[in-house]
CSV table of C-alpha atoms in Angstrom, one decimal:
chain,number,residue,atom,x,y,z
T,1,UNK,CA,0.0,0.0,0.0
T,2,UNK,CA,1.7,3.2,-1.2
T,3,UNK,CA,-0.1,5.3,1.4
T,4,UNK,CA,1.5,3.3,4.2
T,5,UNK,CA,5.0,3.6,2.8
T,6,UNK,CA,4.5,7.4,2.5
T,7,UNK,CA,3.3,7.5,6.1
T,8,UNK,CA,6.3,5.6,7.3
T,9,UNK,CA,8.8,7.7,5.3
T,10,UNK,CA,7.2,11.1,6.1
T,11,UNK,CA,6.7,11.7,2.4
T,12,UNK,CA,3.6,12.8,0.5
T,13,UNK,CA,1.7,10.2,-1.5
T,14,UNK,CA,2.1,10.4,-5.3
T,15,UNK,CA,0.0,13.0,-7.1
T,16,UNK,CA,-1.9,10.2,-8.8
T,17,UNK,CA,-3.3,9.0,-5.4
T,18,UNK,CA,-6.3,11.3,-5.6
T,19,UNK,CA,-7.2,10.0,-9.1
T,20,UNK,CA,-6.7,6.3,-7.9
T,21,UNK,CA,-8.9,6.8,-4.9
T,22,UNK,CA,-11.5,8.5,-7.1
T,23,UNK,CA,-11.6,5.5,-9.4
T,24,UNK,CA,-12.0,3.2,-6.4
T,25,UNK,CA,-14.7,5.4,-4.9
T,26,UNK,CA,-16.7,5.1,-8.1
T,27,UNK,CA,-16.3,1.3,-8.3
T,28,UNK,CA,-16.7,0.2,-4.7
T,29,UNK,CA,-17.7,-3.3,-3.9
T,30,UNK,CA,-19.8,-4.1,-0.8
T,31,UNK,CA,-17.7,-3.9,2.4
T,32,UNK,CA,-14.9,-1.8,0.9
T,33,UNK,CA,-16.1,1.6,2.0
T,34,UNK,CA,-14.3,1.8,5.3
T,35,UNK,CA,-11.0,0.8,3.7
T,36,UNK,CA,-11.4,3.6,1.1
T,37,UNK,CA,-12.0,6.2,3.8
T,38,UNK,CA,-9.0,5.0,5.7
T,39,UNK,CA,-6.9,5.3,2.6
T,40,UNK,CA,-8.2,8.8,2.0
T,41,UNK,CA,-7.4,9.8,5.5
T,42,UNK,CA,-3.9,8.4,5.3
T,43,UNK,CA,-3.3,10.3,2.0
T,44,UNK,CA,-4.4,13.5,3.7
T,45,UNK,CA,-2.2,12.7,6.7
T,46,UNK,CA,0.9,12.2,4.6
T,47,UNK,CA,0.3,15.6,3.0
T,48,UNK,CA,0.1,17.2,6.4
T,49,UNK,CA,3.2,15.6,7.9
T,50,UNK,CA,5.3,16.2,4.7
T,51,UNK,CA,4.3,19.9,4.7
T,52,UNK,CA,5.0,20.3,8.4
T,53,UNK,CA,8.4,18.5,8.1
T,54,UNK,CA,9.4,20.9,5.3
T,55,UNK,CA,8.4,24.0,7.4
T,56,UNK,CA,10.3,22.8,10.4
T,57,UNK,CA,13.5,21.9,8.5
T,58,UNK,CA,13.5,25.4,7.0
T,59,UNK,CA,12.7,26.9,10.4
T,60,UNK,CA,10.2,29.1,8.7
T,61,UNK,CA,8.1,30.7,11.4
T,62,UNK,CA,6.2,32.9,9.1
T,63,UNK,CA,5.1,30.1,6.8
T,64,UNK,CA,4.4,27.8,9.8
T,65,UNK,CA,2.1,30.4,11.3
T,66,UNK,CA,0.3,30.9,7.9
T,67,UNK,CA,-0.3,27.2,7.5
T,68,UNK,CA,-0.9,26.0,11.0
T,69,UNK,CA,-4.7,26.4,11.1
T,70,UNK,CA,-5.0,24.9,7.6
T,71,UNK,CA,-3.0,21.8,8.6
T,72,UNK,CA,-5.2,21.3,11.7
T,73,UNK,CA,-8.4,21.8,9.7
T,74,UNK,CA,-7.3,19.5,6.9
T,75,UNK,CA,-6.5,16.6,9.2
T,76,UNK,CA,-9.6,17.2,11.4
T,77,UNK,CA,-11.9,17.3,8.4
T,78,UNK,CA,-10.6,14.1,7.0
T,79,UNK,CA,-10.9,12.4,10.4
T,80,UNK,CA,-14.5,13.7,10.8
T,81,UNK,CA,-15.4,12.3,7.4
T,82,UNK,CA,-14.0,8.9,8.2
T,83,UNK,CA,-15.7,8.8,11.6
T,84,UNK,CA,-19.0,9.9,10.1
T,85,UNK,CA,-18.8,7.0,7.7
T,86,UNK,CA,-18.0,4.5,10.4
T,87,UNK,CA,-20.8,5.7,12.6
T,88,UNK,CA,-23.5,5.7,9.9
T,89,UNK,CA,-22.8,2.9,7.4
T,90,UNK,CA,-24.0,-0.6,8.0
T,91,UNK,CA,-21.0,-2.2,6.2
T,92,UNK,CA,-18.5,-1.1,8.9
T,93,UNK,CA,-17.6,-4.0,11.2
T,94,UNK,CA,-15.0,-3.0,13.8
T,95,UNK,CA,-13.9,-6.6,14.4
T,96,UNK,CA,-13.6,-7.5,10.7
T,97,UNK,CA,-11.9,-4.2,9.9
T,98,UNK,CA,-9.4,-4.4,12.7
T,99,UNK,CA,-6.4,-4.1,10.3
T,100,UNK,CA,-7.8,-1.0,8.6
T,101,UNK,CA,-8.7,0.5,12.0
T,102,UNK,CA,-5.1,-0.1,13.2
T,103,UNK,CA,-3.8,1.6,10.1
T,104,UNK,CA,-6.1,4.5,10.7
T,105,UNK,CA,-4.9,4.7,14.3
T,106,UNK,CA,-1.2,4.7,13.2
T,107,UNK,CA,-2.0,7.6,10.8
T,108,UNK,CA,-3.7,9.4,13.8
T,109,UNK,CA,-0.5,8.9,15.7
T,110,UNK,CA,1.8,10.2,12.9
T,111,UNK,CA,-0.4,13.1,11.8
T,112,UNK,CA,-1.2,14.5,15.2
T,113,UNK,CA,2.4,14.1,16.4
T,114,UNK,CA,3.4,16.4,13.6
T,115,UNK,CA,0.7,18.9,14.4
T,116,UNK,CA,2.2,18.8,18.0
T,117,UNK,CA,5.6,19.5,16.6
T,118,UNK,CA,4.2,22.5,14.7
T,119,UNK,CA,2.3,23.8,17.7
T,120,UNK,CA,5.5,23.5,19.8
T,121,UNK,CA,7.4,25.4,17.1
T,122,UNK,CA,5.0,28.3,17.1
T,123,UNK,CA,5.1,28.8,20.8
T,124,UNK,CA,8.6,30.2,20.1
T,125,UNK,CA,7.3,32.7,17.5
T,126,UNK,CA,6.9,35.9,19.6
T,127,UNK,CA,4.9,37.7,17.0
T,128,UNK,CA,2.6,34.8,16.1
T,129,UNK,CA,-1.0,35.7,15.6
T,130,UNK,CA,-2.0,32.2,17.0
T,131,UNK,CA,-2.4,32.9,20.7
T,132,UNK,CA,-0.3,30.9,23.1
T,133,UNK,CA,-3.3,29.7,25.0
T,134,UNK,CA,-4.7,28.3,21.8
T,135,UNK,CA,-1.5,26.5,21.0
T,136,UNK,CA,-1.4,25.1,24.5
T,137,UNK,CA,-5.0,23.9,24.4
T,138,UNK,CA,-4.7,22.3,20.9
T,139,UNK,CA,-1.3,20.8,21.8
T,140,UNK,CA,-3.0,19.0,24.7
T,141,UNK,CA,-5.7,17.7,22.4
T,142,UNK,CA,-3.0,16.4,19.9
T,143,UNK,CA,-1.3,14.5,22.7
T,144,UNK,CA,-4.6,13.0,23.7
T,145,UNK,CA,-5.5,11.9,20.2
T,146,UNK,CA,-2.1,10.2,19.8
T,147,UNK,CA,-2.5,8.3,23.1
T,148,UNK,CA,-6.1,7.2,22.5
T,149,UNK,CA,-5.1,5.9,19.1
T,150,UNK,CA,-2.1,4.1,20.6
T,151,UNK,CA,-4.3,2.4,23.2
T,152,UNK,CA,-6.7,1.3,20.5
T,153,UNK,CA,-3.9,-0.5,18.7
T,154,UNK,CA,-2.7,-2.1,21.9
T,155,UNK,CA,-6.2,-3.2,22.7
T,156,UNK,CA,-6.3,-5.2,19.5
T,157,UNK,CA,-3.3,-7.3,20.4
T,158,UNK,CA,-5.4,-10.1,22.1
T,159,UNK,CA,-7.5,-10.5,18.9
T,160,UNK,CA,-4.5,-10.3,16.5
T,161,UNK,CA,-1.9,-12.3,18.5
T,162,UNK,CA,-4.0,-14.3,20.9
T,163,UNK,CA,-4.3,-17.5,18.8
T,164,UNK,CA,-0.5,-17.5,18.3
T,165,UNK,CA,0.2,-16.9,22.0
T,166,UNK,CA,-2.0,-19.8,23.1
T,167,UNK,CA,-0.5,-22.0,20.3
T,168,UNK,CA,-4.0,-23.0,19.2
T,169,UNK,CA,-3.8,-21.6,15.7
T,170,UNK,CA,-0.8,-21.2,13.5
T,171,UNK,CA,-2.6,-21.0,10.3
T,172,UNK,CA,-1.3,-18.8,7.5
T,173,UNK,CA,-4.1,-16.3,8.1
T,174,UNK,CA,-3.2,-15.9,11.8
T,175,UNK,CA,0.5,-15.5,10.9
T,176,UNK,CA,-0.4,-12.9,8.3
T,177,UNK,CA,-2.5,-11.1,11.0
T,178,UNK,CA,0.6,-10.8,13.1
T,179,UNK,CA,2.6,-9.3,10.2
T,180,UNK,CA,-0.1,-6.7,9.8
T,181,UNK,CA,0.5,-5.6,13.4
T,182,UNK,CA,4.1,-4.7,12.9
T,183,UNK,CA,3.7,-1.1,11.5
T,184,UNK,CA,0.9,0.0,13.9
T,185,UNK,CA,2.9,-1.3,16.9
T,186,UNK,CA,6.0,0.4,15.6
T,187,UNK,CA,4.2,3.7,15.5
T,188,UNK,CA,3.1,3.2,19.1
T,189,UNK,CA,6.7,2.3,20.1
T,190,UNK,CA,8.5,5.1,18.3
T,191,UNK,CA,6.3,8.2,18.3
T,192,UNK,CA,7.2,10.5,21.2
T,193,UNK,CA,3.8,11.5,22.7
T,194,UNK,CA,2.7,7.9,23.4
T,195,UNK,CA,2.9,6.9,27.1
T,196,UNK,CA,5.9,5.0,28.4
T,197,UNK,CA,3.7,2.1,29.4
T,198,UNK,CA,2.2,2.1,25.9
T,199,UNK,CA,5.7,2.0,24.3
T,200,UNK,CA,6.6,-0.9,26.7
T,201,UNK,CA,3.5,-2.9,25.6
T,202,UNK,CA,4.2,-2.3,22.0
T,203,UNK,CA,7.9,-3.4,22.4
T,204,UNK,CA,6.8,-6.6,24.1
T,205,UNK,CA,4.4,-7.4,21.3
T,206,UNK,CA,7.0,-6.6,18.6
T,207,UNK,CA,9.5,-8.8,20.3
T,208,UNK,CA,7.0,-11.7,20.4
T,209,UNK,CA,6.2,-11.2,16.7
T,210,UNK,CA,9.9,-11.1,15.9
T,211,UNK,CA,11.3,-13.9,18.1
T,212,UNK,CA,8.4,-16.3,18.4
T,213,UNK,CA,6.5,-15.8,15.2
T,214,UNK,CA,9.7,-15.2,13.2
T,215,UNK,CA,8.9,-11.9,11.6
T,216,UNK,CA,12.3,-10.4,11.8
T,217,UNK,CA,11.1,-7.0,10.6
T,218,UNK,CA,9.4,-6.6,14.0
T,219,UNK,CA,12.9,-6.6,15.6
T,220,UNK,CA,14.2,-3.8,13.3
T,221,UNK,CA,12.3,-1.0,15.0
T,222,UNK,CA,14.5,1.5,16.9
T,223,UNK,CA,14.2,5.2,17.7
T,224,UNK,CA,15.9,7.3,15.1
T,225,UNK,CA,16.9,10.9,15.2
T,226,UNK,CA,15.6,13.3,12.5
T,227,UNK,CA,17.2,16.7,12.5
T,228,UNK,CA,14.5,19.1,13.6
T,229,UNK,CA,14.8,22.4,15.4
T,230,UNK,CA,14.8,22.3,19.2
T,231,UNK,CA,11.7,24.6,19.2
T,232,UNK,CA,9.7,21.9,17.6
T,233,UNK,CA,10.6,19.4,20.3
T,234,UNK,CA,10.1,21.5,23.4
T,235,UNK,CA,7.4,24.1,23.6
T,236,UNK,CA,8.0,27.5,25.3
T,237,UNK,CA,6.7,28.1,28.8
T,238,UNK,CA,5.3,24.7,29.8
T,239,UNK,CA,2.4,25.0,32.2
T,240,UNK,CA,3.0,23.5,35.7
T,241,UNK,CA,2.7,19.8,35.5
T,242,UNK,CA,2.7,19.7,31.7
T,243,UNK,CA,5.0,17.2,30.1
T,244,UNK,CA,7.0,18.2,27.0
T,245,UNK,CA,5.9,15.0,25.2
T,246,UNK,CA,8.6,15.3,22.6
T,247,UNK,CA,7.3,14.2,19.2
T,248,UNK,CA,9.2,11.4,17.5
T,249,UNK,CA,11.6,11.8,14.7
T,250,UNK,CA,9.7,9.1,12.9
């Protein structure tokens, strides 16, 4: 899935993605709607994170200020569209669509962690028209979104890995289900704002997938360092009791 590779590599999806998704939208088979909306959300997420990454690497406070609210609105609108579909369409089955839901949650983790970086960055822009209290409030919401999504992924572990852990089922389907958990768990493990206990749970699951199931890719996850300005990692004037929740380089 091209969207996933772009999500992992912090790059934007190919320009043709919108056209491809449009074709799929016009030729949907029954039960494919949720997968389409997840793909659309991931495509929007890759655009947001790639744009933010470019702004931060250039240390462009003026452009960051100009695009901040647009980045928030784009990601929020795409998320609202997906949630509206899931809440109103009868073909959405949360248990059946667990893989796509985990992909969606991994995109939430990546997308909102980059909005967090941008909000952190703007707290250091003295002449910013975005008020500091707004940045603080939205920053807290971004952290919450990341952690809720991370917990959703972790809560799916018993369903995805339970049969393998009990040794009752080692069918190809179950093995494939464990492979599909690698990226979502990696997002939980690596992205900064997730809780320490969430990172620990993700690491345990990845180790199980790598050592017991034999999916070596699960053992190749490690925190990397992406060159980003310090202002993006630590916000100005933390409130009492507020954690910096540094966003990941991933």
